[in-house]
Coordinates of C-alpha atoms in Angstrom, one line a residue:
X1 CA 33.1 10.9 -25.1
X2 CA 35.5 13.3 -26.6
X3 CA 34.5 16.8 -24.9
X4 CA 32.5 18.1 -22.0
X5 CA 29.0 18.7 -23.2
X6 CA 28.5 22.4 -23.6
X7 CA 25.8 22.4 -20.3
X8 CA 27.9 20.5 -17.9
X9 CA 25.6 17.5 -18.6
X10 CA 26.6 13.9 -19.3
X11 CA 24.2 10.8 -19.8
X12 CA 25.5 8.0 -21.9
X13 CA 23.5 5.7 -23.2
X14 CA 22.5 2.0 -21.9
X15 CA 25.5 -0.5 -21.9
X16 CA 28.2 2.1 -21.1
X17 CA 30.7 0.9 -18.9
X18 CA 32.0 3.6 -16.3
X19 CA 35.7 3.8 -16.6
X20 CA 38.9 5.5 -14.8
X21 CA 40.0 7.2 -17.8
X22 CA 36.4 8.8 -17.9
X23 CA 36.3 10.0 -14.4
X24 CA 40.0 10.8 -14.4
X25 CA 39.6 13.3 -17.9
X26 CA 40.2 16.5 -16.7
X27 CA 37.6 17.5 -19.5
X28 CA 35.4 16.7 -17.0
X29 CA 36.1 18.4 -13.7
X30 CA 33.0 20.7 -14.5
X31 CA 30.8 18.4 -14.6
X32 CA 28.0 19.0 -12.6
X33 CA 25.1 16.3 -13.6
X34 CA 25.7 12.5 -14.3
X35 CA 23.2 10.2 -15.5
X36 CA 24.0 6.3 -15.4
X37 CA 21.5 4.6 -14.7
X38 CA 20.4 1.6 -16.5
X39 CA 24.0 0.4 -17.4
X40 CA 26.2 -2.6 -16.6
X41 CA 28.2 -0.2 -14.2
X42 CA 30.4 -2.6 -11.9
X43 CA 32.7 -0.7 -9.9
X44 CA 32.4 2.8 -9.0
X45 CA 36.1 4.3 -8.8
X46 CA 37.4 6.0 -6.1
X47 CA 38.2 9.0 -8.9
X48 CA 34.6 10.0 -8.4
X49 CA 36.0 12.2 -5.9
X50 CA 37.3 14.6 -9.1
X51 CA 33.8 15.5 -9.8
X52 CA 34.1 18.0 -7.1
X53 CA 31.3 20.6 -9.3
X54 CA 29.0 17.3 -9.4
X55 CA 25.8 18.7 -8.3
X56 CA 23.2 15.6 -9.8
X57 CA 24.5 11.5 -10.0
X58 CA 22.2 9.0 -10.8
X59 CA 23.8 5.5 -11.0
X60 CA 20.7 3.6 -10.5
X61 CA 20.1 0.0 -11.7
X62 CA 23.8 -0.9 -12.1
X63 CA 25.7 -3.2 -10.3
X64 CA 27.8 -1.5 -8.2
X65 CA 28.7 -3.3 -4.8
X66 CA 30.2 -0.2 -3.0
X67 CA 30.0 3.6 -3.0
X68 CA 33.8 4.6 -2.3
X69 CA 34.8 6.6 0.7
X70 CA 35.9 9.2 -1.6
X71 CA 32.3 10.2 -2.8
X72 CA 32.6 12.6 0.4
X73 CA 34.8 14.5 -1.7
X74 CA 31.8 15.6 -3.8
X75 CA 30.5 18.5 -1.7
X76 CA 28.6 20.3 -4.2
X77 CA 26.5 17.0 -4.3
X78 CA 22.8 18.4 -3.8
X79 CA 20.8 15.2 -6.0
X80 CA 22.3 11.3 -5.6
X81 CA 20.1 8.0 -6.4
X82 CA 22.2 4.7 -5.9
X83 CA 18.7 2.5 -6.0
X84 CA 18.7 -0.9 -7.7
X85 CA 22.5 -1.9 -7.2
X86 CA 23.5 -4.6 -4.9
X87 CA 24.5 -2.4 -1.6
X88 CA 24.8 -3.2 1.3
X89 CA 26.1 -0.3 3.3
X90 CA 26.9 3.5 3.1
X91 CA 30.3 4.5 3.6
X92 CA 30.7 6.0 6.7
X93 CA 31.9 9.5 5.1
X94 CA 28.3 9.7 3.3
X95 CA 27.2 12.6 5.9
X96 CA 29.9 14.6 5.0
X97 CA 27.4 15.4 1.7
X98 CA 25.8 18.3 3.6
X99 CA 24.6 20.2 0.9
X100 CA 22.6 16.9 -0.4
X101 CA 19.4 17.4 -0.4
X102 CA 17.8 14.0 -2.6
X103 CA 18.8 10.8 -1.3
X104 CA 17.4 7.9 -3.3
X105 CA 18.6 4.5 -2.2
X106 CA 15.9 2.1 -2.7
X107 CA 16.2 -1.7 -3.3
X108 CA 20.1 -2.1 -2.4
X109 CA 19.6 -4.4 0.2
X110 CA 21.0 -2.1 2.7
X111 CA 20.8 -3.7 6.6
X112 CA 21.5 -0.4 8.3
X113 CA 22.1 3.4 8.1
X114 CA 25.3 5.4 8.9
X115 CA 24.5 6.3 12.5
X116 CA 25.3 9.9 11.8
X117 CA 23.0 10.0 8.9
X118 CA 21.5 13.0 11.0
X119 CA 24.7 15.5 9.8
X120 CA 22.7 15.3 6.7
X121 CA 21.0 18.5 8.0
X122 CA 20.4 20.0 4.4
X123 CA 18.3 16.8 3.4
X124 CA 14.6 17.1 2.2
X125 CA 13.7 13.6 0.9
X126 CA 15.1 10.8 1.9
X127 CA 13.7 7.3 0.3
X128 CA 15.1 3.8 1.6
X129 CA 12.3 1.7 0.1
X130 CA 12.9 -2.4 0.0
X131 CA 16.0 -2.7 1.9
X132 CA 16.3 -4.7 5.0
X133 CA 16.6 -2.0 8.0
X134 CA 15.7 -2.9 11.3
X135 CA 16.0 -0.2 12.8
X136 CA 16.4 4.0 12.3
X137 CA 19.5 5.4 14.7
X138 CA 19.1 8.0 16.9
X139 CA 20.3 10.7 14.6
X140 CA 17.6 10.4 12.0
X141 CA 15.1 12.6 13.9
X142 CA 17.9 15.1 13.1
X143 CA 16.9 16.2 9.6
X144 CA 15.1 18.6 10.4
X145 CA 14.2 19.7 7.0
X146 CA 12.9 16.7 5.7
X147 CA 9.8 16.6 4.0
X148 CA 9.7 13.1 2.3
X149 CA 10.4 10.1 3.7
X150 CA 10.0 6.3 2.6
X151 CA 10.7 3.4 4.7
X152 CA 8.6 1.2 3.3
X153 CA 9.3 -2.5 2.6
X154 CA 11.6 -2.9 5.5
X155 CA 11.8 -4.9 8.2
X156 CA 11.5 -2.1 11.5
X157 CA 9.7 -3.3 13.9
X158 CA 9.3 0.4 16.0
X159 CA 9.4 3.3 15.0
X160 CA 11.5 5.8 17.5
X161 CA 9.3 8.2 19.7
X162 CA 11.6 11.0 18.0
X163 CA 10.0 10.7 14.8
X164 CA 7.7 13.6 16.4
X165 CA 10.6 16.4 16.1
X166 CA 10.8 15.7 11.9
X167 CA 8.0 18.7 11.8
X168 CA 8.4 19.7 8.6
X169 CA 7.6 16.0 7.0
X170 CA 5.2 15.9 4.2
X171 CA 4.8 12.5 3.6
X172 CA 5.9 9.7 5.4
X173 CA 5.5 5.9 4.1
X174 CA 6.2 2.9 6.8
X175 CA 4.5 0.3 4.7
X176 CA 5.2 -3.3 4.4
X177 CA 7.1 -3.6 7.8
X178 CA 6.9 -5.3 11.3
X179 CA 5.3 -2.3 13.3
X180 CA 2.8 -3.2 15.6
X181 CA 2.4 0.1 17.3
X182 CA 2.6 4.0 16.3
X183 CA 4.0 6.6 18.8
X184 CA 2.1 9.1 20.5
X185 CA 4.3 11.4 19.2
X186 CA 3.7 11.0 15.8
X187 CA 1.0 13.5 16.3
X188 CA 3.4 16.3 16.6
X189 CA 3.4 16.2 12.5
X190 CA 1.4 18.9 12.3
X191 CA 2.8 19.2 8.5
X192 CA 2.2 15.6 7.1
X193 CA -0.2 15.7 4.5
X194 CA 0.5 11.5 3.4
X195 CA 0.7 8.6 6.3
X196 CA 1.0 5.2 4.9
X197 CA 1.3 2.4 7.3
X198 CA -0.7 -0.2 5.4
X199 CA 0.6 -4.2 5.7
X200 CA 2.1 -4.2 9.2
X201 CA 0.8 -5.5 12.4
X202 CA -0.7 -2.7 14.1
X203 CA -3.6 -3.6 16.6
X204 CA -4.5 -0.2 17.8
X205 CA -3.9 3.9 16.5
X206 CA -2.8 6.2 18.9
X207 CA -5.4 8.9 20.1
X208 CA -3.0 11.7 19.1
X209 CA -3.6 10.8 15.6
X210 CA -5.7 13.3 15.5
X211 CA -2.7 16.2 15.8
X212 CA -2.1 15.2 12.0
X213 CA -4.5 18.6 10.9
X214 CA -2.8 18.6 7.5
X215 CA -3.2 15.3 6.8
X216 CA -4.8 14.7 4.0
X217 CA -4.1 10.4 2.7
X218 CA -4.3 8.0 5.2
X219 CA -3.8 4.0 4.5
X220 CA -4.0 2.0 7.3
X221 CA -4.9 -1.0 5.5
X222 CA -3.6 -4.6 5.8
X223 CA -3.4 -5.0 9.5
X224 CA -5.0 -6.0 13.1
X225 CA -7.0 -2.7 13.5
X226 CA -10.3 -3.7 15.6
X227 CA -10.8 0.0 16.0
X228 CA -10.4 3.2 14.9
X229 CA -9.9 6.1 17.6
X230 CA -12.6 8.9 17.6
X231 CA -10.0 11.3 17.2
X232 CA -10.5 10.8 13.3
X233 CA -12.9 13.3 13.3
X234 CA -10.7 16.1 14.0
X235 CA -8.7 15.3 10.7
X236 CA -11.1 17.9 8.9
X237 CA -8.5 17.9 5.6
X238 CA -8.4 13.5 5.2
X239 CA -9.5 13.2 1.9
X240 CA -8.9 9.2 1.6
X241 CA -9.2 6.7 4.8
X242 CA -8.2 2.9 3.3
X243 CA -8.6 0.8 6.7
X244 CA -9.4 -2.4 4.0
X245 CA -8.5 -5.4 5.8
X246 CA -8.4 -5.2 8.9
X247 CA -10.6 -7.0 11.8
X248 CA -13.1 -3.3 12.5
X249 CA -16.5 -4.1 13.5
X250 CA -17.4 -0.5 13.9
X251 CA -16.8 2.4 13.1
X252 CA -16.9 6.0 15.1
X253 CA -19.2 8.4 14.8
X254 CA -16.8 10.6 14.5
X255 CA -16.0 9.7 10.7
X256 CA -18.5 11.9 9.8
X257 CA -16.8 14.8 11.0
X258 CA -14.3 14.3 8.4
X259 CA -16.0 17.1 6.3
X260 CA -13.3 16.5 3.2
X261 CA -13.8 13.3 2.9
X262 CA -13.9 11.5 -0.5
X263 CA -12.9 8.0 -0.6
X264 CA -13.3 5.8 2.4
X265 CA -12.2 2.4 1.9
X266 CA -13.0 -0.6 4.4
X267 CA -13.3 -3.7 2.2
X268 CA -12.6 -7.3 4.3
X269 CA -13.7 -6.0 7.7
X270 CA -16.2 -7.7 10.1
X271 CA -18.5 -5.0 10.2
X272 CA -22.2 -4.9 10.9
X273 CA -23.6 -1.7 10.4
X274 CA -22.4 2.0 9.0
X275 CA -22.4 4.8 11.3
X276 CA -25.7 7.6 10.9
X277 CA -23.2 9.9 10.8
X278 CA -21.9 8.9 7.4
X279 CA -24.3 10.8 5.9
X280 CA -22.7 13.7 7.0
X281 CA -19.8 13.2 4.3
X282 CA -21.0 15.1 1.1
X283 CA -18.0 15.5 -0.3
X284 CA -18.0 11.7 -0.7
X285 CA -17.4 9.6 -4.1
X286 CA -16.3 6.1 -3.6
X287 CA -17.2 3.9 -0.8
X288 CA -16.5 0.5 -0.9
X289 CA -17.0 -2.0 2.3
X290 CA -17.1 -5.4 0.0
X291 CA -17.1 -8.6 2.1
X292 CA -17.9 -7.3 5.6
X293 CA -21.0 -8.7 8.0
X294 CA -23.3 -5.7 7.3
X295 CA -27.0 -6.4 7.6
X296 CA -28.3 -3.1 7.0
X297 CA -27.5 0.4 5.5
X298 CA -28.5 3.9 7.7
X299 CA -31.2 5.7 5.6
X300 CA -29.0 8.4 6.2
X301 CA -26.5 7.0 4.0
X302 CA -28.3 9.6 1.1
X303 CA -26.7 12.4 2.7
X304 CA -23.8 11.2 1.0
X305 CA -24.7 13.8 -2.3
X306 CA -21.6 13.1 -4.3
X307 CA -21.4 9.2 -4.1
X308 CA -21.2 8.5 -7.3
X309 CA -19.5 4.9 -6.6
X310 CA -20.7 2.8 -4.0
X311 CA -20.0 -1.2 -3.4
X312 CA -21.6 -3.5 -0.8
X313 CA -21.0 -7.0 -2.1
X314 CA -20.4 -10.3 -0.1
X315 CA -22.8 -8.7 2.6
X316 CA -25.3 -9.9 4.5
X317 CA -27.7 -7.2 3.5
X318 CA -31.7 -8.0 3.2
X319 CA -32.8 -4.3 2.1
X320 CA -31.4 -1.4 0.2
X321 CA -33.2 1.9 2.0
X322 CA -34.7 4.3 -0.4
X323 CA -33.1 7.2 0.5
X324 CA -30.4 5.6 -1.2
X325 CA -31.4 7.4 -4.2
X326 CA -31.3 10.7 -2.6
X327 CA -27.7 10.2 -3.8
X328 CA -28.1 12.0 -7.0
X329 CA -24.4 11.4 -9.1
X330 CA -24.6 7.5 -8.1
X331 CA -23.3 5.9 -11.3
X332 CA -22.2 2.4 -9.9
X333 CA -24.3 0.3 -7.3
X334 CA -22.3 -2.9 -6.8
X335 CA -24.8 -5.4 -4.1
X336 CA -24.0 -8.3 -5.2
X337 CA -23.3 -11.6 -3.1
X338 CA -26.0 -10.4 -0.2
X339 CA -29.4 -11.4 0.6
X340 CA -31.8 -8.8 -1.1
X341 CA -35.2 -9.9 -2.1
X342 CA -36.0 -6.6 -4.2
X343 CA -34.6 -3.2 -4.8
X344 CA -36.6 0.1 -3.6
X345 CA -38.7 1.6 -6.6
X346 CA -37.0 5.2 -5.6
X347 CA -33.7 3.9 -8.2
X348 CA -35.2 4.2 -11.3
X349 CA -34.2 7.8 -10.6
X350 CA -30.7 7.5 -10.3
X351 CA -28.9 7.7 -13.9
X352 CA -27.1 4.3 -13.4
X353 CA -24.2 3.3 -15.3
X354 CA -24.0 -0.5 -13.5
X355 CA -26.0 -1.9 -11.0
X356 CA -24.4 -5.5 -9.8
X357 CA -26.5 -8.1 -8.7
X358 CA -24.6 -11.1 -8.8
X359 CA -21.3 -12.8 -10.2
X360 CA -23.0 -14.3 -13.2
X361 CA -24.4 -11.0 -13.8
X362 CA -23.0 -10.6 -18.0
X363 CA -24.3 -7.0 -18.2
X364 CA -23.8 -4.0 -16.2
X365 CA -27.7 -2.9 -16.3
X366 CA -30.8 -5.1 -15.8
X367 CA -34.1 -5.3 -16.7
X368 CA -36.1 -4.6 -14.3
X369 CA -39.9 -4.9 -13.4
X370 CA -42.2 -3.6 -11.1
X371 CA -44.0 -5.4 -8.3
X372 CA -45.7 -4.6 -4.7
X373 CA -43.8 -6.1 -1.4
X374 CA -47.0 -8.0 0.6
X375 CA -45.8 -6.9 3.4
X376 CA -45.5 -2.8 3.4
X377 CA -47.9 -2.7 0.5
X378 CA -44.4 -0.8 -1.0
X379 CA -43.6 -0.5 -5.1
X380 CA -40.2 -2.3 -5.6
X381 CA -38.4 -3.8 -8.1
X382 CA -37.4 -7.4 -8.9
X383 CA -35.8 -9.1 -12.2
X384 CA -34.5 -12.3 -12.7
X385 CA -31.1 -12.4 -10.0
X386 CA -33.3 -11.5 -7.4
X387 CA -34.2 -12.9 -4.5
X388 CA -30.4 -13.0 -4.3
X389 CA -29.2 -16.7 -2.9
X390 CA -26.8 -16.5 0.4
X391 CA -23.2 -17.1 0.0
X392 CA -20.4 -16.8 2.1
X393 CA -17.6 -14.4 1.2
X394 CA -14.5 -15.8 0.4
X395 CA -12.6 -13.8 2.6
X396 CA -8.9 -14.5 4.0
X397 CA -10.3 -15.0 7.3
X398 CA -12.6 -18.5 6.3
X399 CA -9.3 -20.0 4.8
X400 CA -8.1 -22.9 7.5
X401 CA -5.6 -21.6 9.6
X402 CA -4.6 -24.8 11.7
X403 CA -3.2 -28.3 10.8
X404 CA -2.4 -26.4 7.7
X405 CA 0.2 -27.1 5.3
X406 CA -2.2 -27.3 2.7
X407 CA -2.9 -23.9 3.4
X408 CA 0.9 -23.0 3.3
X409 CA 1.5 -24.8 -0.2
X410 CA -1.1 -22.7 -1.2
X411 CA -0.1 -19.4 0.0
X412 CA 3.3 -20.4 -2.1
X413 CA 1.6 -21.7 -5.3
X414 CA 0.4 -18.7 -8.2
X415 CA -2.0 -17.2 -6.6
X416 CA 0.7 -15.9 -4.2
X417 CA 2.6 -14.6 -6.6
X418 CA -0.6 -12.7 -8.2
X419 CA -0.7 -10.8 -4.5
X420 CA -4.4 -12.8 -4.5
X421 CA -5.6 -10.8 -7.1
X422 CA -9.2 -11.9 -5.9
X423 CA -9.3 -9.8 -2.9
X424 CA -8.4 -6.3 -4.5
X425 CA -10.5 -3.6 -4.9
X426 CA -9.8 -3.1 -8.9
X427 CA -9.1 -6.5 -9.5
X428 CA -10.9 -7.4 -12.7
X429 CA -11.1 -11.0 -14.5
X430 CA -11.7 -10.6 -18.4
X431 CA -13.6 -13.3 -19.5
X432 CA -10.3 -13.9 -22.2
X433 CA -8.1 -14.3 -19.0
X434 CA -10.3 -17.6 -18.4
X435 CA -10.3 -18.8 -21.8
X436 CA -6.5 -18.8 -21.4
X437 CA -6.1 -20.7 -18.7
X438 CA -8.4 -23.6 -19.8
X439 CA -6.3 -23.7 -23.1
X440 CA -3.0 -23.9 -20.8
X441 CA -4.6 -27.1 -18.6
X442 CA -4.4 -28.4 -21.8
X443 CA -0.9 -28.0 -22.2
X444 CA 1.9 -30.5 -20.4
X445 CA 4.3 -28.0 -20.4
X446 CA 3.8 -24.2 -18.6
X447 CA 6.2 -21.7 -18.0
X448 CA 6.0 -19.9 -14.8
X449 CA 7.3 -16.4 -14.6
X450 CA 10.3 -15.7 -12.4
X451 CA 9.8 -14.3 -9.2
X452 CA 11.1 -10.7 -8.7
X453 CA 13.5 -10.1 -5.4
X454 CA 10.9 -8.0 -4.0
X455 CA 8.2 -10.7 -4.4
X456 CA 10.8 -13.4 -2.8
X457 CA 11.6 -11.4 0.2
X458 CA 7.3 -10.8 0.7
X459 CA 7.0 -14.5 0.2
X460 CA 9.0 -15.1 2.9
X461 CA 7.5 -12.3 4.9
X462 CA 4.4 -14.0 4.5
X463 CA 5.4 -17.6 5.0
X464 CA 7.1 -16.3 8.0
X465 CA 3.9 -14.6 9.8
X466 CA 2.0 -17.8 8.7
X467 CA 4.0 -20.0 10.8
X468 CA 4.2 -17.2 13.7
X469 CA 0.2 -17.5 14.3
X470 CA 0.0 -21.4 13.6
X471 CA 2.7 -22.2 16.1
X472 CA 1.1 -19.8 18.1
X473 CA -2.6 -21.4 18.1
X474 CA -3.5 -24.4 20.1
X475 CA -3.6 -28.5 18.6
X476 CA -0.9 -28.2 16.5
X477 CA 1.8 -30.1 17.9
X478 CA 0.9 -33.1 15.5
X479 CA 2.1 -31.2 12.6
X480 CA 4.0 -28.2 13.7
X481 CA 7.4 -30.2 12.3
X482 CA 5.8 -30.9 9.1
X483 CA 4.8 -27.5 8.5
X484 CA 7.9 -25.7 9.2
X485 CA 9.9 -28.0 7.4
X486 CA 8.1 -26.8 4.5
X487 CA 8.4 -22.9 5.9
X488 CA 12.3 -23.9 5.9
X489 CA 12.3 -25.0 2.1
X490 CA 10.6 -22.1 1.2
X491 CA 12.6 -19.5 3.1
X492 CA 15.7 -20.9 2.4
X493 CA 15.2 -20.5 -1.6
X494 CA 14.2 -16.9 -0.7

């Protein structure tokens, strides 16, 4: 680089090497937005502290070990993202940045947080995604102007009652962490349109989730939930509720106070019936409880006027009601894996894009044929796949969880590392996908994929939670050395 690029801007290219002489050229003492990311960056010089204009750095996915003291000396500093380099800490003269108002330091591996982070005053987003904090200081509930923040993929196990005085958060992700309770006063975010708390341990919701008014995401899935409070129904903006597997075997009938409504998610829960009140949702699109213990469906489940996607398999259900085709825009019907003898005649007025009857099914539409049930003297429809045969889902909860280190080699083998691709909601299996893998059986030699960090460290999460509940459970004394010897093998590669 010869001159100062006429807009104050510099970005060099991938494989440039950040250099003294560079940060040293007086040429560049106007700088005021740097863009290194994606280089071979080793070493951040202390000289940094010449870029005193600087108002934008970006030196993510480098390696860079340290951020030098001297980067207080940047006060202009408004945008900085240090993600992907191998931090661990941030020098204590960070908060000295005060006019920063972008702080991007995901996946550095950082263990804890300046504990007068909160002198950061000016700060709107703050993201600290896969690192390894524990725990937020005190000070943190001092940015009062924040409006994003991400801590997920940490390792906090509570989240401080203070959280309540950031009022001007937007969203606020906790995901992938140890929590295993919400403060009351996390209903004083009267502002907080996104709440994420998905894959933690979290047995119960606080009533005063229903102070989130604005709120407008909420993901809850992935933990111990056996109920959800009936304060849900005051959340009259919640577009999308995802409480997917969790251990709910009802839900209030509240939910169908949640007039905005348009995707409720509750796949892998244990329960038995839907709410009347559901029909209440008309705003509703997708609603998906696969592999629950329902045995029926509320007639008034045709309320719903705007499902246009609705999924029930691995049920136990015997009947669909008719007034299911009071649902008008219902493209997908998805039944499969229950116990259903015959469909009600009213579908063949639905327009129907797919209509899922069983794993085996090769097409997305059937034909179908018309019949009289013996005992209503009703029209209904059969074909071929029906009477549907009982099966049981396959769901997490039927795998053996005792005297199991089969189980735990399995939760390490590929099907780990493909997050159990079976459960999701969009999974999907291409019939090529098996053709492939019976041609590589065939093979004696495979290569596996390397694991990325962020995989390794939710191994180990998961391996670690594994042996936490069978140590826990009764009768295992036989094998409890066996099986964390093998939890030691595989933590200690990770």
């Amino acid at each position: 680089m010869q001159e100062l690029p006429p807009d104050g801007q510099c970005a060099p290219t991938g494989g440039a090497l950040l250099s003294q002489k560079l940060l040293s050229s007086q040429l560049l003492v106007k700088l005021r937005k740097l863009g290194l990311s994606d280089n071979e960056i080793q070493r951040l010089p202390p000289e940094i502290a010449n870029f005193m204009q600087l108002v934008e750095l970006d030196v993510s996915r480098n390696d860079i070990p340290e951020i030098p003291e001297s980067i207080s000396f940047c006060k202009a500093l408004q945008i900085a993202d240090f993600s992907g380099n191998p931090l661990t800490r941030l020098p204590e003269s960070f908060p000295e940045l005060q006019n920063l108002t972008c702080l991007s330091v995901n996946d550095i591996s950082l263990q804890s947080l300046p504990e007068n982070i909160g002198n950061l005053y000016n700060l709107a987003s703050l993201e600290l995604r896969e690192n390894l904090l524990t725990y937020l200081p005190d000070s943190l509930t001092q940015l009062r102007r924040l409006e994003e923040l991400d801590l997920g993929n940490n390792e906090i196990y509570n989240l401080p009652e203070s959280i309540g005085a950031l009022v001007h958060l937007k969203d606020l992700w906790l995901d992938g962490n140890q929590l295993s309770e919400l403060p009351q006063e996390i209903g004083n975010l009267k502002n907080l349109l996104c709440l994420d708390v998905s894959e933690n341990r979290l047995e119960r919701l606080p009533e005063e989730i229903s102070g989130l008014t604005s709120l407008t995401d909420l993901v809850i899935s992935q933990n111990l939930l056996e109920t959800i409070p009936d304060g849900i129904g005051k959340l009259k903006k919640l577009s999308i509720l995802k409480v997917d597997q969790n251990r709910l075997t009802q839900l209030p009938e509240t939910i169908g106070d949640c007039e905005s409504l348009t995707e409720l998610v509750l796949t892998e829960n244990r329960l038995l019936t839907l709410p009347k009140s559901i029909g209440k949702l008309k705003k509703l699109s997708n609603l998906n409880a696969d592999r629950n213990k329902l045995v029926s469906l509320p007639k008034e489940i045709g309320g719903c006027c705007s499902l246009t996607v609705f999924c029930m398999r691995d049920n136990r259900l015997t009947r669909i009601p008719a007034e299911v085709s009071q649902a008008t825009e219902l493209h997908v019907l998805d039944v499969a894996g229950n116990r259903l003898s015959h469909l009600p005649l009213s579908l063949t007025a639905l327009k129907l894009k797919a209509l899922w009857l069983s794993d085996n099914q090769s097409q997305p539409l059937l034909t179908f044929q018309t019949d009289t049930d013996l005992s209503t003297g009703e029209k209904i429809l059969t074909c071929v796949l029906l009477p549907q045969l009982p099966s049981e889902p396959t769901c997490q909860e039927n795998l053996p969880r005792c005297g199991a280190l089969e189980s735990l080699v399995n939760d390490v083998s590929d099907e780990a590392w493909n997050e159990r691709a079976v459960h999701r909601i969009s999974a999907i299996r291409f019939l090529e996908d098996e053709k492939d893998e019976e041609d590589n059986e065939m093979r004696t030699l495979q290569r596996r994929a390397t694991p990325h960090p962020g995989e390794l460290k939710n191994m180990k999460k998961t391996v670690e939670n594994l042996r936490n509940d069978m140590n826990a459970a009764k009768g295992l004394d036989s094998n409890k050395n066996e099986v964390n010897h093998a939890v030691d093998r595989v933590t200690t590669s990770v």
